[in-house]
mmCIF file of C-alpha atoms and ligand atoms in Angstrom:
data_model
loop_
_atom_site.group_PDB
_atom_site.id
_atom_site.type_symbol
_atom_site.label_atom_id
_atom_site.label_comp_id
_atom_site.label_asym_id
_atom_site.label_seq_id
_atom_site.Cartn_x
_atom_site.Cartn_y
_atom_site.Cartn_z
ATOM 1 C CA UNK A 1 -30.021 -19.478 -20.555
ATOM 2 C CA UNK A 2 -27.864 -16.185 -20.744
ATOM 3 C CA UNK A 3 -31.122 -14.197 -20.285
ATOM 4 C CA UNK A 4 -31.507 -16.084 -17.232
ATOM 5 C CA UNK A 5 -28.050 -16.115 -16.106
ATOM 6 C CA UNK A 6 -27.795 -12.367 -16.985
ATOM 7 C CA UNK A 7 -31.233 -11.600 -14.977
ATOM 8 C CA UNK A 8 -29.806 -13.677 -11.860
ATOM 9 C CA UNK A 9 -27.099 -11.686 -11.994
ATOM 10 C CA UNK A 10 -24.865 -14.378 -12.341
ATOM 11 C CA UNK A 11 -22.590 -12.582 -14.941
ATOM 12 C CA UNK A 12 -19.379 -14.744 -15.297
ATOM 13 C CA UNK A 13 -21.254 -18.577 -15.384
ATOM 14 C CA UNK A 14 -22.082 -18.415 -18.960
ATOM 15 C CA UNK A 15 -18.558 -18.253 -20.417
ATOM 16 C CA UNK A 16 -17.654 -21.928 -18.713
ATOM 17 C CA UNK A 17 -21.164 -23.428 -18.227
ATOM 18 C CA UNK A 18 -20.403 -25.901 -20.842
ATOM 19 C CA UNK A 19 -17.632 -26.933 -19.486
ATOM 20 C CA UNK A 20 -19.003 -27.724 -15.774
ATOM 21 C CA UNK A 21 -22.317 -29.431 -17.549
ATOM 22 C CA UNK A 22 -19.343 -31.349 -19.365
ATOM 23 C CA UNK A 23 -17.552 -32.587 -16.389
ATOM 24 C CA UNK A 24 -20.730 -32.786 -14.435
ATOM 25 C CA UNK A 25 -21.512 -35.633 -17.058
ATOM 26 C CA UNK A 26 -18.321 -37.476 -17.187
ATOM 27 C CA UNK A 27 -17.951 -37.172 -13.056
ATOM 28 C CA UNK A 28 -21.860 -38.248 -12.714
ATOM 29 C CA UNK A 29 -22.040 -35.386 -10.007
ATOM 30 C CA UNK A 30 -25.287 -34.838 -7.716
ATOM 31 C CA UNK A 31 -27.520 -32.391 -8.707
ATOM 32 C CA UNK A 32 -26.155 -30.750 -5.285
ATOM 33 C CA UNK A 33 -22.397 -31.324 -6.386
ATOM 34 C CA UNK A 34 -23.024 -29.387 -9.804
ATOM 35 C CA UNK A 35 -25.044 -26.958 -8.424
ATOM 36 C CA UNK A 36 -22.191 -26.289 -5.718
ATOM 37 C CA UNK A 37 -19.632 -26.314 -8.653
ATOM 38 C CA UNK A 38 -21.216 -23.778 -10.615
ATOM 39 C CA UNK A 39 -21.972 -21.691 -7.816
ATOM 40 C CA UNK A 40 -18.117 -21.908 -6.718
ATOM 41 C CA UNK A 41 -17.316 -20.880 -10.089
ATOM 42 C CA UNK A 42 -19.547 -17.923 -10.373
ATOM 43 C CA UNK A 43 -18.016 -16.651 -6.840
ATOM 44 C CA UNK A 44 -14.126 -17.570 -7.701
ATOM 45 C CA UNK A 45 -14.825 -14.710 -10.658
ATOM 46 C CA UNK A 46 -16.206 -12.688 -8.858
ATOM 47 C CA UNK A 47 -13.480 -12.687 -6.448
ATOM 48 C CA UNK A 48 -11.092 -11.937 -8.591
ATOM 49 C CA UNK A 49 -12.740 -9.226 -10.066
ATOM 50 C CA UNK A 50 -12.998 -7.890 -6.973
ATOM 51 C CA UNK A 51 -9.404 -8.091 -6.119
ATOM 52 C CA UNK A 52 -7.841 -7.101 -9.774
ATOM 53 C CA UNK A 53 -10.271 -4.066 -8.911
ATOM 54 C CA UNK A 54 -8.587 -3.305 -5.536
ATOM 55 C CA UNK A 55 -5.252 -3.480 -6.869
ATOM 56 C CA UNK A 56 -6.240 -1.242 -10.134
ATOM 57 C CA UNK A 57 -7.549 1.170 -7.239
ATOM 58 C CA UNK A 58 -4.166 0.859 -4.894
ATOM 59 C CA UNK A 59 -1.894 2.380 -8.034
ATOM 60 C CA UNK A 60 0.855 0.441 -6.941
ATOM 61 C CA UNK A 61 4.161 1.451 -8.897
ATOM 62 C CA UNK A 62 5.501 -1.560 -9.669
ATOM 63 C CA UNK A 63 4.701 -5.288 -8.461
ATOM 64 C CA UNK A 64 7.076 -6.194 -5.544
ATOM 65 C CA UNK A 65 6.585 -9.164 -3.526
ATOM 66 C CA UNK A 66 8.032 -9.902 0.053
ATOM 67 C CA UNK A 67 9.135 -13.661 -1.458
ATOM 68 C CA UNK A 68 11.654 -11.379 -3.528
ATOM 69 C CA UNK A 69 12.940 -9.431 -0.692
ATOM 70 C CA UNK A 70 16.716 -10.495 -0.088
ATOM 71 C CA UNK A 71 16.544 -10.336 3.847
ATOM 72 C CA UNK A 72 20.200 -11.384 3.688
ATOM 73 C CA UNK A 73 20.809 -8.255 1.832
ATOM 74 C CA UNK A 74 19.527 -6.125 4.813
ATOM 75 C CA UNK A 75 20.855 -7.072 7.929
ATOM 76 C CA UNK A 76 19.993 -4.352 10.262
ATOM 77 C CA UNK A 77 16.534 -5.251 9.502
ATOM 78 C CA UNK A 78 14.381 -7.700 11.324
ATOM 79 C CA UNK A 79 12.988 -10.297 8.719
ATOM 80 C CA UNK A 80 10.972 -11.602 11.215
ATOM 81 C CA UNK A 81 9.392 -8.391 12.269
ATOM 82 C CA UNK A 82 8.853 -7.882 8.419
ATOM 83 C CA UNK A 83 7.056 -11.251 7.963
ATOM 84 C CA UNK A 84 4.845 -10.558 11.323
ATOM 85 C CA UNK A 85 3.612 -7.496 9.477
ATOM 86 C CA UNK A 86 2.893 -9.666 6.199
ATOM 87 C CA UNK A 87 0.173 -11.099 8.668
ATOM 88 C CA UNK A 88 -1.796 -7.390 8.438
ATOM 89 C CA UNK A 89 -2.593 -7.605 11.616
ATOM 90 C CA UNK A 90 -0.841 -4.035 11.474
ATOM 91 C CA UNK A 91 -4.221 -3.301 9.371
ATOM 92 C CA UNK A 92 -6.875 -4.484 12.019
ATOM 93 C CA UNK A 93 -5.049 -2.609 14.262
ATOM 94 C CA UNK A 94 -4.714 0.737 12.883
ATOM 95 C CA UNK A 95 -1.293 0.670 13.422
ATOM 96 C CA UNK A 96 1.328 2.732 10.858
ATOM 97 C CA UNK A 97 4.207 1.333 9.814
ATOM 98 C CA UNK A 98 7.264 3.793 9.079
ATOM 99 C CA UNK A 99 10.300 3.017 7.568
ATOM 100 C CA UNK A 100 13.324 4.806 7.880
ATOM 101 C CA UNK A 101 16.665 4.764 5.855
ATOM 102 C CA UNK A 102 18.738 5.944 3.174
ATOM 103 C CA UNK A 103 17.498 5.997 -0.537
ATOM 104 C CA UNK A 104 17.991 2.201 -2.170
ATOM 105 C CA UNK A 105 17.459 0.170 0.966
ATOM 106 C CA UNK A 106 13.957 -1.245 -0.037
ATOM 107 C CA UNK A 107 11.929 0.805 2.035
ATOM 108 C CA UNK A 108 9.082 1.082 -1.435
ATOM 109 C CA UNK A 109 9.436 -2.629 -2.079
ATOM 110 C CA UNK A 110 8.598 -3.201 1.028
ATOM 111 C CA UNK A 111 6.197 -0.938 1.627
ATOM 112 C CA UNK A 112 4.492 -1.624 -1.990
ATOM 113 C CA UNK A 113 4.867 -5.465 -1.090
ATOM 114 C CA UNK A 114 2.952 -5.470 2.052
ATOM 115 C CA UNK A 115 0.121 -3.120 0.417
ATOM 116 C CA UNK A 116 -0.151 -6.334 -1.999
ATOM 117 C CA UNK A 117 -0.735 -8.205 0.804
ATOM 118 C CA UNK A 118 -3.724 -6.348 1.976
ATOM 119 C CA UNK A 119 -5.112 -6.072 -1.407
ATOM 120 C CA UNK A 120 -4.710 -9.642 -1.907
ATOM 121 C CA UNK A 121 -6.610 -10.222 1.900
ATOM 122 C CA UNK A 122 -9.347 -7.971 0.766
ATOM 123 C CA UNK A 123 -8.317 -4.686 1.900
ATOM 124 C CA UNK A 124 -8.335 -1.176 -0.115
ATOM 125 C CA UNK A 125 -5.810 0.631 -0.445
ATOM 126 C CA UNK A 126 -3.643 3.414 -1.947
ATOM 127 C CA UNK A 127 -0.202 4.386 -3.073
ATOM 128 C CA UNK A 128 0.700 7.911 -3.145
ATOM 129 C CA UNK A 129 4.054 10.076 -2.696
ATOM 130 C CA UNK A 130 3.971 12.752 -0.262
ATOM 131 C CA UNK A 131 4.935 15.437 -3.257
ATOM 132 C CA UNK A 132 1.774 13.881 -5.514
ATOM 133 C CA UNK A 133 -0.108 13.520 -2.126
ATOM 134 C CA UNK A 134 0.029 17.552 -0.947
ATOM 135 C CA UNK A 135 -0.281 18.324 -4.756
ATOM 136 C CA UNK A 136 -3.745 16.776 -5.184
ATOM 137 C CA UNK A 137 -5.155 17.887 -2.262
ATOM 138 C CA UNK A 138 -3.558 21.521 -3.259
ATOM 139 C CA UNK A 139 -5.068 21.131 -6.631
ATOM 140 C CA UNK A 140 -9.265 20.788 -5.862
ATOM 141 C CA UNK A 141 -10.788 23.709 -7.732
ATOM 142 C CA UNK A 142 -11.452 25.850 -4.914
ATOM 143 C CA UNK A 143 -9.417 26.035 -1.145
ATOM 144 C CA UNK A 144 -13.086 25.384 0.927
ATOM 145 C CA UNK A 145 -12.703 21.970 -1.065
ATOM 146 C CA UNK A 146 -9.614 20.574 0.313
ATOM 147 C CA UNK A 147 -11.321 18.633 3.144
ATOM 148 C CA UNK A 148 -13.590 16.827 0.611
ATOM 149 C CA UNK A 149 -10.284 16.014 -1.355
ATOM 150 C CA UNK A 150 -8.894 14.859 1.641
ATOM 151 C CA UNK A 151 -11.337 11.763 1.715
ATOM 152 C CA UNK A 152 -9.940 10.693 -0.913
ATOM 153 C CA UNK A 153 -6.840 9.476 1.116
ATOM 154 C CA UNK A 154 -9.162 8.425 4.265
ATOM 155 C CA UNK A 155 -11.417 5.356 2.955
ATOM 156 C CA UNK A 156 -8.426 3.118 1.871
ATOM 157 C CA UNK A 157 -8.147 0.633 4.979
ATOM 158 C CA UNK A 158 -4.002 1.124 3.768
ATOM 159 C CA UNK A 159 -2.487 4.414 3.225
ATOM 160 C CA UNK A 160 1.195 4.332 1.364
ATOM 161 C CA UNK A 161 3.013 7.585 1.712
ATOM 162 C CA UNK A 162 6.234 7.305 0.360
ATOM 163 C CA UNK A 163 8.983 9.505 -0.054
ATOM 164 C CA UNK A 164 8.638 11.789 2.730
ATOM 165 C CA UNK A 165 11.579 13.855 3.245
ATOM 166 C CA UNK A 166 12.755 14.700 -0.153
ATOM 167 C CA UNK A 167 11.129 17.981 -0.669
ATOM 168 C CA UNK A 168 10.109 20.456 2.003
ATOM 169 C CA UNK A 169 6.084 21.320 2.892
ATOM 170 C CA UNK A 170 4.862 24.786 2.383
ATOM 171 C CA UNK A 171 2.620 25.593 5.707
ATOM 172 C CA UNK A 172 -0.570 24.762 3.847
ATOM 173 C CA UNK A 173 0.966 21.395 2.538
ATOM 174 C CA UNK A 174 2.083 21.153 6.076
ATOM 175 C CA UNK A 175 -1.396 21.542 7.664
ATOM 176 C CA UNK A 176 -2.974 19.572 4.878
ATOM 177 C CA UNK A 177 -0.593 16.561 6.272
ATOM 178 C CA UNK A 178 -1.442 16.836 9.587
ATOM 179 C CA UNK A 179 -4.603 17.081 9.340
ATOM 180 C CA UNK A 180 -4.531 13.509 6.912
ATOM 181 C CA UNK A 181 -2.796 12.180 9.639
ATOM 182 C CA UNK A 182 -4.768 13.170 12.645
ATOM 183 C CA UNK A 183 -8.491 12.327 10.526
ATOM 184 C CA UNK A 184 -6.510 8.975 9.936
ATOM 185 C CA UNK A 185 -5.223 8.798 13.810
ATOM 186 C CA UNK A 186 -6.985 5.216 15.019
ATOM 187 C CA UNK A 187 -8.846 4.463 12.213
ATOM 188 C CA UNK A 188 -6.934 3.672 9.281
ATOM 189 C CA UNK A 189 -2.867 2.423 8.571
ATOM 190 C CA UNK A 190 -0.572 4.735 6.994
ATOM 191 C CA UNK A 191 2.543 2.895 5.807
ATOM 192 C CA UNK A 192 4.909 5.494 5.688
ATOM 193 C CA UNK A 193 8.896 5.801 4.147
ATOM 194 C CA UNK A 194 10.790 8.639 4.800
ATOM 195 C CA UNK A 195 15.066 9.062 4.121
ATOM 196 C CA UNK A 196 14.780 11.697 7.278
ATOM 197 C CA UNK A 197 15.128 10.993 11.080
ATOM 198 C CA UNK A 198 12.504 12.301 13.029
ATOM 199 C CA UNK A 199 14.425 14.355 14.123
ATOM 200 C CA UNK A 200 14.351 16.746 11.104
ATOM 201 C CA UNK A 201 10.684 16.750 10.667
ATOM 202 C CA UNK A 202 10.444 20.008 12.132
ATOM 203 C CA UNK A 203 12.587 21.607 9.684
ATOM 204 C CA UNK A 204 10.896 19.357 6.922
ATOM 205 C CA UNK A 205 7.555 20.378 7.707
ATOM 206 C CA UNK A 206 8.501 24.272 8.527
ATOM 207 C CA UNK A 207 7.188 24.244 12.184
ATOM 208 C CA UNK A 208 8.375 22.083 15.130
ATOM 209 C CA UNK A 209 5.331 22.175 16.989
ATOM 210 C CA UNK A 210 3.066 20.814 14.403
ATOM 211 C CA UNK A 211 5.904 18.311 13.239
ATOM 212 C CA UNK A 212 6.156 17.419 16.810
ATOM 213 C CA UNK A 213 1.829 16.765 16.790
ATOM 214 C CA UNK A 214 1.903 14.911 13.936
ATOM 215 C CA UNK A 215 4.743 12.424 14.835
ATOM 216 C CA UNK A 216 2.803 12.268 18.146
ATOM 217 C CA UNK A 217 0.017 10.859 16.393
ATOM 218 C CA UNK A 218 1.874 9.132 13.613
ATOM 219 C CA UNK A 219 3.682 7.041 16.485
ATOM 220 C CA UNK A 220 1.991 6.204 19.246
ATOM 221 C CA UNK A 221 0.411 3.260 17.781
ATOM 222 C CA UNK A 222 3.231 2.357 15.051
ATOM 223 C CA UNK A 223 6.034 -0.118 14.301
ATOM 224 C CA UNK A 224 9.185 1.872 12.885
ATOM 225 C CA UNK A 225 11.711 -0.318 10.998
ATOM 226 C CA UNK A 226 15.333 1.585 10.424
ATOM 227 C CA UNK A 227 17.033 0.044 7.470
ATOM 228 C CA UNK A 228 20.637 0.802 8.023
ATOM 229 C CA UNK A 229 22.130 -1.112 4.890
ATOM 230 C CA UNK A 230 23.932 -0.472 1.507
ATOM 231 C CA UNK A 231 21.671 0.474 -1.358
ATOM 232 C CA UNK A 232 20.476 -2.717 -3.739
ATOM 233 C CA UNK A 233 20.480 -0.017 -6.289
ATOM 234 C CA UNK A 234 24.477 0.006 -6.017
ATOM 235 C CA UNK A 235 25.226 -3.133 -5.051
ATOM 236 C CA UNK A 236 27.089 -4.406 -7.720
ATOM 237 C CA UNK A 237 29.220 -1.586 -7.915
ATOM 238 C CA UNK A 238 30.489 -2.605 -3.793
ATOM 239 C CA UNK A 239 32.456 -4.451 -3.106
ATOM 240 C CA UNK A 240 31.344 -6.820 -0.079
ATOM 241 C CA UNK A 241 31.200 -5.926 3.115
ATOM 242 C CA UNK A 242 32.049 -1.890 1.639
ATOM 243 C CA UNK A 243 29.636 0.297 3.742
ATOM 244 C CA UNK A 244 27.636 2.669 1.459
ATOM 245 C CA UNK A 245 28.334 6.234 1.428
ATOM 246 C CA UNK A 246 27.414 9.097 -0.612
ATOM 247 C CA UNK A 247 30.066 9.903 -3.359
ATOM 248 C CA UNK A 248 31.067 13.112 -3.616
ATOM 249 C CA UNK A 249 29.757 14.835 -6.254
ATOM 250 C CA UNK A 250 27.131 12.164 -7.561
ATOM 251 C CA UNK A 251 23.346 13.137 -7.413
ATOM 252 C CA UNK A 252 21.631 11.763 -4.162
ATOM 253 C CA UNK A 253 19.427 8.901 -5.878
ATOM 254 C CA UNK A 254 15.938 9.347 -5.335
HETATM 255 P P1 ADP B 1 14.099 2.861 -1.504
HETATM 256 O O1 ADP B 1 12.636 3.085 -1.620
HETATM 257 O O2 ADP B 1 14.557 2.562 -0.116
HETATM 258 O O3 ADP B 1 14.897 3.973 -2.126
HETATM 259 P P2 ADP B 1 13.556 0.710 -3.360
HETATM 260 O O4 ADP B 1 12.537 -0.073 -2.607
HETATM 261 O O5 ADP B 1 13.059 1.592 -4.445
HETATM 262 O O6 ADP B 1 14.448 1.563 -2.336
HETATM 263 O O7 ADP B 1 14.636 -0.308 -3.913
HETATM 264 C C1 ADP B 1 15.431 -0.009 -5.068
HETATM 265 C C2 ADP B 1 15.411 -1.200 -6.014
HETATM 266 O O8 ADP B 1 16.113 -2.285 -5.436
HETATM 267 C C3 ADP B 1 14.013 -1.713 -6.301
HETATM 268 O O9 ADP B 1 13.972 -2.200 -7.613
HETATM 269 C C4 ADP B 1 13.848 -2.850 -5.292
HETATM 270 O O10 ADP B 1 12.941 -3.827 -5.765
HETATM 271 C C5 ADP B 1 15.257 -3.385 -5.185
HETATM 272 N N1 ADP B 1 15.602 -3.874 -3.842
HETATM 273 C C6 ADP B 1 15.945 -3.128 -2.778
HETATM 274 N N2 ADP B 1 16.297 -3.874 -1.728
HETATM 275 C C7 ADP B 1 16.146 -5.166 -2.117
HETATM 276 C C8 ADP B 1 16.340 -6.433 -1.472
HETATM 277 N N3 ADP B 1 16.814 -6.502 -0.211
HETATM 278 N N4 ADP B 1 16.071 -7.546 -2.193
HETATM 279 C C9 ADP B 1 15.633 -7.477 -3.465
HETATM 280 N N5 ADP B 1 15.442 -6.300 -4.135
HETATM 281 C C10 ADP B 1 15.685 -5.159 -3.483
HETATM 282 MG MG1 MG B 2 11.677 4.699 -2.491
#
């Protein structure tokens, strides 16, 4: 039988086929009903190989779920905007999603949370920083190879870039960023979380006419959440209804 089973191809029956004969026996199934079972069984596995594969792939940093997203928390943003995205229709779409707002709001929660979501729907995808993103494509063996890096970040259906803003582009990282952007432009979701208004792209990316293409592209088809809250990160040290600011003196959190 696990000759058979293994020849089939159907890998994960063998482990449980006891059982299901078991059960078959007590429940009297049909022939049909057993055969349906097993065949259910063999595909639930497979399934869930499939996703634990997909979420392996994604390198998520930590598991965050929407359900443990205090939306009470975060007034200034729109829970039920967040929830319509849970529906990834965002995904179909090709629309990006960019959050904006200071460090601590939730912006990679929320971010990492909805890339569950599409991994858990059957999409791939793929957390990155921008510093580790412009790194790795900086880092293939020989500058000719960057585009063939670069495709690296195209076939996930869901793109995370997080952290944009905290450290400034060189031109090439610049370029290497647009150009991810534009090859991504209509055919795949970026999900992107930056601490800086657009307004200071320019400056971020070293050149206001490129930062002003890329947001161009980034945008037009793209939902942009600003999170104008207090930091979770702090919040037991405010006291309610104290706005956050940035003490003097103390390191900006990243
Ligand atoms: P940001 O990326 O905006 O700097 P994070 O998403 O890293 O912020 O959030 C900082 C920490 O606080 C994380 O552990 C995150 O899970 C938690 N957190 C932030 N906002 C909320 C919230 N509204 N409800 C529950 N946990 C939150
Ligand atoms: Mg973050």
């Amino acid at each position: 039988m696990k000759e058979l089973l293994k020849a089939v191809g159907l890998l994960h029956i063998e482990a449980t086929l006891p059982t299901l004969v078991q059960q078959a026996q007590s429940q009297q199934l049909t022939y049909e009903a057993f055969l349906h079972q097993v065949l259910s069984t063999e595909r639930e596995a497979r399934q869930q190989m499939a996703y634990q594969r997909r979420l392996r792939l994604a390198r998520l940093p930590a598991s965050k779920t929407l359900e443990a997203f205090d939306f009470s928390f975060q007034p200034s943003l729109s829970a039920r905007l967040v929830q319509e995205l849970a529906t990834l229709s965002f995904v179909a779409t090709c629309t990006n999603v960019v959050l904006l707002g200071p460090p601590g709001v939730g912006k990679t929660h929320l971010v990492s949370a909805l890339a569950v979501k599409a991994v858990q729907a059957g999409h791939s995808a793929l957390f990155t920083t921008l510093s580790r993103l412009v790194d790795d494509i900086a880092a293939v063996p020989h500058p000719s190879l960057w585009r063939q890096r670069l495709r690296r970040y195209m076939h996930p259906e869901v793109l995370v870039i997080d952290e944009v803003g905290y450290t400034r582009l060189t031109p090439e990282q610049a370029h290497h960023l647009f150009e991810l952007v534009t090859a991504r432009y209509e055919h795949g979701s970026i999900l992107l979380t930056s601490n800086t208004s657009f307004a200071e792209w320019g400056s971020l990316l070293g050149d206001e006419v490129l930062a002003t293409a890329l947001l161009d592209r980034l945008l037009h088809h793209a939902e942009v959440l600003a999170i104008n809250g207090n930091s979770y990160r702090m919040k037991d040290r405010l006291a309610p209804g104290t706005s956050f600011s940035q003490p003097g003196g103390v390191r900006q959190d990243v």
